[in-house]
XYZ file of C-alpha atoms in Angstrom:
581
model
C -74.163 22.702 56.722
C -77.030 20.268 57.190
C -76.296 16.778 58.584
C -78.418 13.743 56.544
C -80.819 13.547 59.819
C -83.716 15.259 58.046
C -84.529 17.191 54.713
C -86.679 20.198 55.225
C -88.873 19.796 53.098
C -92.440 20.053 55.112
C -93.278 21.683 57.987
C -91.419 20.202 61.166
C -92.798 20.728 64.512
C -91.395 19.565 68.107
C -92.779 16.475 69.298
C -95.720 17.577 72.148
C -93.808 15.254 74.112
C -91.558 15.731 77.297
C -87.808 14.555 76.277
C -85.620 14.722 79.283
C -82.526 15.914 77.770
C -80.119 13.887 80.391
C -81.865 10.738 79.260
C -81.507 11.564 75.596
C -77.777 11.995 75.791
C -77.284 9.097 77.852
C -79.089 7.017 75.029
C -77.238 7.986 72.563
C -73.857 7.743 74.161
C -73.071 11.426 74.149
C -72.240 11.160 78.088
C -72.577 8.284 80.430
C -74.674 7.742 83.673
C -71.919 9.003 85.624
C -71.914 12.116 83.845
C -75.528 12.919 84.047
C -75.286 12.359 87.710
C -72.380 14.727 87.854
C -74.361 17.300 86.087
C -77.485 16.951 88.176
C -76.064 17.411 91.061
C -74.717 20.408 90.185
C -77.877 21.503 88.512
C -79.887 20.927 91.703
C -77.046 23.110 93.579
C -77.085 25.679 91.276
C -80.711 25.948 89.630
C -79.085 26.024 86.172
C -80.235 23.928 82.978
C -78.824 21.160 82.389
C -77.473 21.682 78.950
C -75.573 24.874 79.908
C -74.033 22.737 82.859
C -73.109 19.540 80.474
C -71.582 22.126 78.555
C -69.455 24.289 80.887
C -68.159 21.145 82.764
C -67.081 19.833 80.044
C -68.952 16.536 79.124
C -70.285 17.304 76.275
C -70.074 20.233 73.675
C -72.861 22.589 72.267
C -72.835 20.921 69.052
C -72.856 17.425 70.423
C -76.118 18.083 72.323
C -78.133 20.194 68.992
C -77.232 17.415 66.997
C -78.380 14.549 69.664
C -81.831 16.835 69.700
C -82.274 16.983 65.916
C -82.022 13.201 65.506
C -84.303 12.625 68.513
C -86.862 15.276 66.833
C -86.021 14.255 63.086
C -85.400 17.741 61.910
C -81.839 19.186 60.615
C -79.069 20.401 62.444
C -77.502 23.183 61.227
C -73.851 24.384 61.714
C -74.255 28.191 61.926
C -70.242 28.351 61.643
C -70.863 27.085 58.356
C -74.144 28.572 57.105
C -75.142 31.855 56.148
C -78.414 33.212 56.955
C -80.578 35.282 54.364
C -79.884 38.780 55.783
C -82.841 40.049 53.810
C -85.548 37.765 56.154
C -83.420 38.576 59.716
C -85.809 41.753 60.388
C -88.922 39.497 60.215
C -88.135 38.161 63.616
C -87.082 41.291 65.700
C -83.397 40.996 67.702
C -85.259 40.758 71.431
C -87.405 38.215 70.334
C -84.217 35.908 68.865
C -82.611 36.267 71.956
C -85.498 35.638 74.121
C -86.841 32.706 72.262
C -82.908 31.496 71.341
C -83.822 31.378 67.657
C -83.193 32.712 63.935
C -84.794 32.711 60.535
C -82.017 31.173 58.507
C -84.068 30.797 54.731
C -87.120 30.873 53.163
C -87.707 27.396 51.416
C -90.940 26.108 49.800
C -92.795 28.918 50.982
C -92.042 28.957 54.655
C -90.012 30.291 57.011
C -86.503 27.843 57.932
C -85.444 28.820 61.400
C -83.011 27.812 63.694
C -83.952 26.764 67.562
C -81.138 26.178 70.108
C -84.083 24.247 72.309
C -86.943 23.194 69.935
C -88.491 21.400 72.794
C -89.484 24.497 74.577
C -93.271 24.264 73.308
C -93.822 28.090 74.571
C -90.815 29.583 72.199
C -91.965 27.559 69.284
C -95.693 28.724 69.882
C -94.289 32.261 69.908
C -92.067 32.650 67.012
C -94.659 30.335 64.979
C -96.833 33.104 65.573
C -94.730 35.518 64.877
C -94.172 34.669 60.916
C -97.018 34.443 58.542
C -96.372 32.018 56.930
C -95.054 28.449 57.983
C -92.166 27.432 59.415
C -89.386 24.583 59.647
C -87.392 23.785 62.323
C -83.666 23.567 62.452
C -81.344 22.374 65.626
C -78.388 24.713 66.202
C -76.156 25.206 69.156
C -77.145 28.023 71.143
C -73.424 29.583 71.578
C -73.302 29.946 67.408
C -76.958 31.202 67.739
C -76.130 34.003 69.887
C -72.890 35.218 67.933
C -74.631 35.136 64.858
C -77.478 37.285 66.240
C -74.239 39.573 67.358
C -73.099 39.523 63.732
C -75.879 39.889 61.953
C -78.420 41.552 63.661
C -77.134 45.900 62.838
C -78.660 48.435 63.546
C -78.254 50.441 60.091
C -82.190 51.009 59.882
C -82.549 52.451 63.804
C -79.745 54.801 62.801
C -81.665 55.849 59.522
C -84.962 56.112 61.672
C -83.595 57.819 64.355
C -81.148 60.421 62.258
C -84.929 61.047 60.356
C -86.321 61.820 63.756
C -83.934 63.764 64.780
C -83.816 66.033 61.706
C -87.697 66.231 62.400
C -87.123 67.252 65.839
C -84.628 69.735 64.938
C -87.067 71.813 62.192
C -85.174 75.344 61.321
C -84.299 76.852 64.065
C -81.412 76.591 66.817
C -83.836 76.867 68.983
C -83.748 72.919 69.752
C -79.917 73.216 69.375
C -79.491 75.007 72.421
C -81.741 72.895 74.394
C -79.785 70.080 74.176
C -77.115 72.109 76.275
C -79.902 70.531 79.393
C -79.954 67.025 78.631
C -78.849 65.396 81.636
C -79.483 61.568 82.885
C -83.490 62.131 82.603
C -83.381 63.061 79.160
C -82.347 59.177 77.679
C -85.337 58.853 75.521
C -84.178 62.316 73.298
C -83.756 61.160 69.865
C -80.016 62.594 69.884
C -79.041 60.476 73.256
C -80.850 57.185 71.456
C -79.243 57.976 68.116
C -75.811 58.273 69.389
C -76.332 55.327 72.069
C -77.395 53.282 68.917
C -74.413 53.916 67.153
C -72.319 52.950 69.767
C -73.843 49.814 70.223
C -73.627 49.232 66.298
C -70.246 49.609 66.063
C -68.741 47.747 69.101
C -71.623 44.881 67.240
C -69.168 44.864 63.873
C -65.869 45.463 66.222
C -64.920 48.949 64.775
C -62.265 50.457 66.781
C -63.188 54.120 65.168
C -66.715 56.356 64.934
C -66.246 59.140 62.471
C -69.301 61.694 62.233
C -68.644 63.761 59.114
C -70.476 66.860 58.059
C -70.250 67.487 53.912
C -72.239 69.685 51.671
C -75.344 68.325 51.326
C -75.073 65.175 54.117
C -73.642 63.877 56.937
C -71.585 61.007 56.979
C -70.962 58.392 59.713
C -68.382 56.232 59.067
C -66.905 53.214 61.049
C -63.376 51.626 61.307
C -63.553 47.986 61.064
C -59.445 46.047 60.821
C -58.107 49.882 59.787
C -60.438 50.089 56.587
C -62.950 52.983 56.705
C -66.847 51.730 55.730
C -69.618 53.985 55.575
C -72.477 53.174 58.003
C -75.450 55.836 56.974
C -76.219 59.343 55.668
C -78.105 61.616 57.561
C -79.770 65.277 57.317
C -76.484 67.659 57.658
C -78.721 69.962 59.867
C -78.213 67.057 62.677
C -74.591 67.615 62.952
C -74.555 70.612 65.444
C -76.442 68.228 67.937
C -74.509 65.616 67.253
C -71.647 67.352 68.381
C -73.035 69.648 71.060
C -74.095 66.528 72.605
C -70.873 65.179 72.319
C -69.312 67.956 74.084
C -71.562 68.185 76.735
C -70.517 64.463 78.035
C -67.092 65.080 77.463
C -67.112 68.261 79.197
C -65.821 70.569 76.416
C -66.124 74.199 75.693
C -69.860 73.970 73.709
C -69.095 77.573 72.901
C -66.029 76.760 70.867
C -66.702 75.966 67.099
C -63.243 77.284 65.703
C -60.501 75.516 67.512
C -59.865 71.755 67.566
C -60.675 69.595 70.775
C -60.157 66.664 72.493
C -61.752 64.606 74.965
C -62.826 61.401 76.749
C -66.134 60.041 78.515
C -67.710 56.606 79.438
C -70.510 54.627 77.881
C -72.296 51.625 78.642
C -72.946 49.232 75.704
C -75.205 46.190 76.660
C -73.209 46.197 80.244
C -69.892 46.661 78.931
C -68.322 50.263 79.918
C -66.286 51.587 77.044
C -63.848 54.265 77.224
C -64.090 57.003 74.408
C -61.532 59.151 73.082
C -63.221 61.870 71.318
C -61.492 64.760 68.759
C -63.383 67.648 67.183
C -62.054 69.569 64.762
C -63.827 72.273 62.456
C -64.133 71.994 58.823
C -65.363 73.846 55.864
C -69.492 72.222 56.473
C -68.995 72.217 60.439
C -67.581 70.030 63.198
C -66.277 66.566 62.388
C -65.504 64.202 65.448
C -63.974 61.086 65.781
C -63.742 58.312 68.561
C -61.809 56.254 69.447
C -63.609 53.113 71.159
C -62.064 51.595 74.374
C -63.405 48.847 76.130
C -62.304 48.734 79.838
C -63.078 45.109 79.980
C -59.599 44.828 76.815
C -56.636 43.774 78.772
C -53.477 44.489 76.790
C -51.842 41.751 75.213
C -48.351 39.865 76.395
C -44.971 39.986 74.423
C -45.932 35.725 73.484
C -49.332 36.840 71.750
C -47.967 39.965 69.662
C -47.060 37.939 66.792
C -43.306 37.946 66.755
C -41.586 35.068 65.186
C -40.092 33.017 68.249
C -36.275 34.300 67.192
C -37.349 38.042 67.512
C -39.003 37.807 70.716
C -36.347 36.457 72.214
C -33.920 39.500 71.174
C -36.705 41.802 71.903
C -36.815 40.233 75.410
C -33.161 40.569 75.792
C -33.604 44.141 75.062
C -36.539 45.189 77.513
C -34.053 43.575 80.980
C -31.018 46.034 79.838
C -30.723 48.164 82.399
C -30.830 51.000 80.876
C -31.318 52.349 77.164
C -33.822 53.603 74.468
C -36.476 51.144 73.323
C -38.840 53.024 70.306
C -41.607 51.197 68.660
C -42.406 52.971 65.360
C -44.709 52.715 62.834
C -48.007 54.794 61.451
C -51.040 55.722 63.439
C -53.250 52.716 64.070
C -50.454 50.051 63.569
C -50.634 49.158 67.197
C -47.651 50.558 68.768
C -49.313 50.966 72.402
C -50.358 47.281 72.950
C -46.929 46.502 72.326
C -45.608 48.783 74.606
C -48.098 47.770 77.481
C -47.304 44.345 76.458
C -43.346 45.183 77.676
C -44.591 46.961 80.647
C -46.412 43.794 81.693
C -43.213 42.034 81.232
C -41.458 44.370 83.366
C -44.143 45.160 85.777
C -42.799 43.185 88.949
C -42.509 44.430 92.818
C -39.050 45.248 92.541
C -39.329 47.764 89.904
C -40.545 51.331 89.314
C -42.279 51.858 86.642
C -43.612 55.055 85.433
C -45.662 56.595 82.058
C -46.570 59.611 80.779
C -49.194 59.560 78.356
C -52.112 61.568 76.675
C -54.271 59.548 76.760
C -53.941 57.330 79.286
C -55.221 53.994 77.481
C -55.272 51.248 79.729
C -55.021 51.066 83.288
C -52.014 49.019 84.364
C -51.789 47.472 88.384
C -48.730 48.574 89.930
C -47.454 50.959 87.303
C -47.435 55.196 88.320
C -49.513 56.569 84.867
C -49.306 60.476 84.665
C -51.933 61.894 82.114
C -50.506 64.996 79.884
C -52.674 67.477 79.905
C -51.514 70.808 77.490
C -54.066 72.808 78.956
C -52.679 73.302 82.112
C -49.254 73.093 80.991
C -48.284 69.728 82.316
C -46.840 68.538 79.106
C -44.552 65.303 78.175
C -41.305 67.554 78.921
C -42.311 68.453 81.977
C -43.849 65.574 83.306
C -40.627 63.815 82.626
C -38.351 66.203 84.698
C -40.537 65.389 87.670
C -40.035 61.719 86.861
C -36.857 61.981 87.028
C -36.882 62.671 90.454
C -39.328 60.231 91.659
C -36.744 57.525 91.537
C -38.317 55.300 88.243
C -36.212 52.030 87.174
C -38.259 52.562 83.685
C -40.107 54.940 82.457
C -42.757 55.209 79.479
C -42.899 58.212 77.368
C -45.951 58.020 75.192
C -44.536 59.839 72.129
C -41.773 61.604 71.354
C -43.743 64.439 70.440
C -40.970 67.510 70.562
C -37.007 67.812 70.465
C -37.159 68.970 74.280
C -39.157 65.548 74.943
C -36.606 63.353 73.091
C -33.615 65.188 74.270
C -34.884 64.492 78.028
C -35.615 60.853 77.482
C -32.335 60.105 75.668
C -31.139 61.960 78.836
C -32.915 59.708 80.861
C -31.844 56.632 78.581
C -27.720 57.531 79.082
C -27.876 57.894 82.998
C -29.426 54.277 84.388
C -32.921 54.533 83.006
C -34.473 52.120 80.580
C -36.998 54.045 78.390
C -39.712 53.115 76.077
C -41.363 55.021 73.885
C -42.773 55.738 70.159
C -42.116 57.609 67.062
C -44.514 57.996 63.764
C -42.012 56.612 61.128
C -42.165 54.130 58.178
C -39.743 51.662 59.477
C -36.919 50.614 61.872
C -33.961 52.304 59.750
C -35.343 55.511 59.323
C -36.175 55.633 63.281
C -32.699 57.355 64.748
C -32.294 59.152 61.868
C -35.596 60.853 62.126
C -34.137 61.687 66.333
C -31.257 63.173 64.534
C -33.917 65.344 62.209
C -35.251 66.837 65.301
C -32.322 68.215 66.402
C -30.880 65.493 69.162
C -27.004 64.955 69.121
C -25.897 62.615 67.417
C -23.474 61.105 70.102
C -26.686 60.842 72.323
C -28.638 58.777 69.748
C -25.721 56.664 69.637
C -25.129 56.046 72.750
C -28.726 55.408 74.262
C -31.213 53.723 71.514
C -30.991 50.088 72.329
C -33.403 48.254 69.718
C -36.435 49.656 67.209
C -39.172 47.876 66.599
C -41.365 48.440 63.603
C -44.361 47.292 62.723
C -48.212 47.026 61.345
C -51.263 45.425 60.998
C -52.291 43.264 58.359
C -56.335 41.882 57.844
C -56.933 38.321 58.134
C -58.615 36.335 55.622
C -61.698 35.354 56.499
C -61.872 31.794 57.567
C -65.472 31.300 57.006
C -65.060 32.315 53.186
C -61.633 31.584 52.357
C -61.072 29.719 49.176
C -57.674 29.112 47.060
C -56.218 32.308 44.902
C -54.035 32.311 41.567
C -51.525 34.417 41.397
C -52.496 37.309 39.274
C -49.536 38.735 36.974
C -48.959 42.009 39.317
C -48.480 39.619 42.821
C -46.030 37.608 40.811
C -44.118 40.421 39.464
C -44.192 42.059 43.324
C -43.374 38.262 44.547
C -39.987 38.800 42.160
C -38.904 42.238 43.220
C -38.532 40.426 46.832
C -36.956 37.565 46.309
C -39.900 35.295 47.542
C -39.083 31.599 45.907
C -41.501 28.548 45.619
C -44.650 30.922 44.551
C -46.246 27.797 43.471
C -45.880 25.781 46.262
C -47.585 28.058 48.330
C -51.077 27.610 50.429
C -52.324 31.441 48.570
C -56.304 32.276 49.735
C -58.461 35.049 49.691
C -61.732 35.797 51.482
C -64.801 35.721 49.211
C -67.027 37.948 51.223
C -69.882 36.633 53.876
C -71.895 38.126 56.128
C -68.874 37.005 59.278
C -66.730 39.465 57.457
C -69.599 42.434 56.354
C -68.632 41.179 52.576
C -65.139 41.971 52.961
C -63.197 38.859 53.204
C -61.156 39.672 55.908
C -61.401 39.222 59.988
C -59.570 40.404 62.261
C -55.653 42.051 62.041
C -52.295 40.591 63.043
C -48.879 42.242 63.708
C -45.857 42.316 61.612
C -42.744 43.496 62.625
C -39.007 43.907 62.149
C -36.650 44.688 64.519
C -33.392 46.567 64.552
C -30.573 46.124 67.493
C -27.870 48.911 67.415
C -24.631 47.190 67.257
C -21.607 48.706 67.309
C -21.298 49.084 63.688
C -24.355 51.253 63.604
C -23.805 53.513 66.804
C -20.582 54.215 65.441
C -22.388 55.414 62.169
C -24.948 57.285 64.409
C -21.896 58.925 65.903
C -20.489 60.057 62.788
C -23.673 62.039 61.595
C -24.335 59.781 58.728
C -27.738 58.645 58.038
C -27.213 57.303 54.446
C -24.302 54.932 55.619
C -26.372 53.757 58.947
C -29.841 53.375 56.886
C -28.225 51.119 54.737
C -26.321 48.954 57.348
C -29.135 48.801 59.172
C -31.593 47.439 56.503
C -28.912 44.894 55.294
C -28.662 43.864 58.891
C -32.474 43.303 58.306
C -32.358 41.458 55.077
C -34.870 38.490 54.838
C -36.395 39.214 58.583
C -38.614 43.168 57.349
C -42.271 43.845 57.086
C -42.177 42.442 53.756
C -40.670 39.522 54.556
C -42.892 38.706 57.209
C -46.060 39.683 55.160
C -45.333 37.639 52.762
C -44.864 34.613 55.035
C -48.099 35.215 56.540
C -49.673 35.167 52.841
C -47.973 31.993 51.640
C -48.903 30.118 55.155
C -52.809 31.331 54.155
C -53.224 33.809 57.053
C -53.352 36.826 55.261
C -53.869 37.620 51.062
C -50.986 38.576 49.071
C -53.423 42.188 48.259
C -52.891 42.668 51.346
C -49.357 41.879 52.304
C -48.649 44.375 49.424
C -50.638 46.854 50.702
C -49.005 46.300 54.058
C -45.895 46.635 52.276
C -46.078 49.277 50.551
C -44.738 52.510 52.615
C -41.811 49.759 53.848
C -40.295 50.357 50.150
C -41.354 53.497 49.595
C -39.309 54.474 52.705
């Protein structure tokens, strides 16, 4: 958005005049006297500019002080929340160079270059990017905090993938010759195309937020692929011959058997990603063209989230709470891979992490690392599995006690065991919703007295996309959502606030950012353990979803699509194993 202080439609360049920024903002009553002295006292303490000080202390904000600049300079201010660059003119002003200089081509107009300048007084930056394009140039105002997310956003690093897969295939020629050397790449060896490549990736997709890397060998390519809010999107296709590096690499850092191509594994190792340390969680598995690997991306610097952020409508939270301070009992949290089932448990953990109680976990992996809380890490290999990690719990005194998954009937019969004699016990199962969760305990074989007796609550849930908020606009109903609308009983369709994201380059053209829980939870009254006790799944499924009615996934997906937070598309898809179940 540009504000009516200039039009662009010459060549702008900043005054070759000293403006003292204090001064400026003083004149036109963005801050008083008092303020400025405030701030440059503190500037002279701390040697920091001004602006950055004005900002953080609160006196002014970002976009108060770009827009005081651009009618001072008579040039535009632009709103970079609101604008969208030209992603086709980004690469003519390289990513160190933006951030250095604190500046962005945004358009070309009238045959020269628009760009954005958080600090178009700084006659050296100007000089430099000036020189930088060949052709001319206008100057735009915009506040440096938007500048440097949108170079985030928008600056990817598709082409240095392309360029370095290229290289690598290069590199690699015929032979495995070049394979096996990569078995010596140590810390001296960062400049080797396969170290940059995969470095490069990793800083690509922690740039777009994708929580998953998938390298994929197939017949005539290799695939890399990136989760971004649980969709899959294909980042670049390389030479197939690069795989086997790729993954030898891999293995070396995450100190698996290089040897073994037949036999899935799993691992973990750390990277650093402009100075933030990320955990990986890396799986290899062979396949009919060669190893495929996925990771899972971890940043250390994620805390995990508290019950009051999760989402929960304020009438389910408080049951849930009720349920975590029992003093003993089965609390499961269901629902399909990637639906977010360990922040929620952490999240309880963190509400029942206090001096005066034990808390224990046994997990594989070990996700987060929680102060004050014992975390035992599975580990198959050398036979220290979830069974037998819990019988030593047991006698380590615990008050409650996490159980990653409930992987096996041994597992589940020892935590139910656990769950009946003073324990409280969390844990997860892979099912489709709430109702079908002790049934499926009763599938693998636990008594059915012991289910009844020891599962307290189930929660269920997923994760729906966002819309957009940069490119959300009004939807219509289409014929199909109505007809879905009527199958569940959702009234008022008109009334409702329906939008849908348009695609923009905040989103990657998707028109949705970002994910947010549903859930629906189930207590086990005495109605339903006595059907639990009786062995009858049928008659407890369907007293438990009609002690559901109105508060399931649905029901909460569609709220979130009528109050414009998610898109009815996607509160069906979200819905759609809850009535398939």
């Amino acid at each position: 958005m540009l504000t009516e202080s200039a039009t662009p439609t010459e060549t702008k360049q900043p005054a070759r005049q000293k403006i003292r920024l204090g001064d400026l903002l003083v004149e036109q009553k963005v801050i008083s006297s008092a303020d400025l002295d405030i701030a440059l006292t503190a500037q002279k303490k701390s040697g920091r500019r001004l602006g950055r000080i004005i900002v953080e202390s609160g006196l002014a904000g970002e976009n108060d002080i770009a827009q005081a600049l651009a009618r001072q300079l008579a040039i535009p201010f632009v709103d970079l929340r609101k604008f969208s660059p030209d992603a086709s003119i980004l690469q003519l002003l390289p990513e160190t160079q933006a951030r250095r200089f604190r500046a962005m081509p945004l358009a070309r107009r009238d045959g020269s270059i628009f760009v954005g300048m958080a600090d178009p007084t700084d006659l050296f930056a100007y000089d430099e990017v000036a020189r930088l394009f060949q052709e001319g140039i206008q100057l735009a105002v915009v506040a440096e905090g938007d500048l440097l997310a949108a170079i985030d956003r928008l600056y990817r690093r598709t082409d240095d993938i392309h360029g370095l897969t290229e290289e690598l295939a290069r590199d690699m020629g015929e032979s495995e010759a070049s394979i096996i050397g990569l078995e010596a790449l140590g810390e001296g060896q960062a400049d080797a195309p396969v170290v940059r490549l995969l470095q490069t990736v990793f800083e690509d997709a922690l740039q777009v937020g994708a929580s998953d890397v998938h390298i994929e060998p197939q017949e005539k390519h290799l695939a890399i692929r990136f989760r971004i809010d649980g969709m899959l999107h294909p980042q670049t296709q390389a030479d197939l011959k690069i795989a086997p590096a790729l993954a030898l690499r891999l293995k070396i850092v995450s100190g698996l058997d290089i040897s073994e191509k037949r036999l899935p594994q799993d691992g973990r190792f750390a990277v650093k990603v402009r100075g933030r340390t990320v955990d990986v969680r890396l799986s290899t598995m062979p396949t009919q063209y060669g190893e495929s690997v996925v990771m899972r991306l971890l940043s250390q610097g994620d805390t995990p989230l508290t019950l009051d952020t999760l989402g929960m409508p304020p009438a389910m939270l408080e049951r849930f709470r009720a349920i975590l301070h029992r003093p003993n009992g089965l609390v499961l949290v269901t629902g399909p891979t990637g639906s977010g089932k360990t922040t929620t448990l952490y999240a309880a953990l963190g509400e029942l992490n206090e001096p005066g109680t034990k808390i224990i976990t046994v997990e594989d992996p070990v996700e987060y690392r929680l102060a004050g809380v014992n975390q035992v890490q599975a580990n198959e290999k050398i036979d220290l599995s979830f069974s037998r990690v819990l019988r030593a719990i047991l006698r380590q005194d615990p008050d409650v006690i996490l159980v990653g998954e409930m992987r096996d009937p041994d597992t589940a019969q020892i935590a139910l065991r656990a769950a009946m004699t003073g324990h409280l016990v969390l844990s997860t199962l892979h099912t489709n919703d709430a109702a079908s969760t002790p049934v499926r305990l009763l599938d693998m074989g636990v008594p059915a007295f012991m289910v009844a007796t020891s599962v307290q609550g189930v929660l269920a849930q997923r994760l729906v996309r966002k819309v957009c908020g940069n490119c959300k606009a009004p939807h219509s109903i289409t014929p199909q959502e109505r007809v879905w609308l009527g199958r569940a009983h959702a009234d008022d369709q008109t009334e409702a606030a329906y939008v849908a994201g348009q695609g923009c380059d905040r989103c990657h053209g998707t028109g949705y950012a970002g994910r947010r829980a549903i859930h629906e939870l189930l207590e086990i009254n005495t109605v339903l353990a006595e059907s639990l006790a009786r062995n009858s799944p049928a008659e407890f499924v369907a007293a438990a979803r009609s002690s559901m009615a109105g508060h399931g996934l649905r029901d909460q997906a569609i709220a979130l699509a009528r109050t414009g937070v998610t898109s009815l598309a996607e509160a069906m898809r979200a819905s759609a194993q809850d009535e398939t179940s």
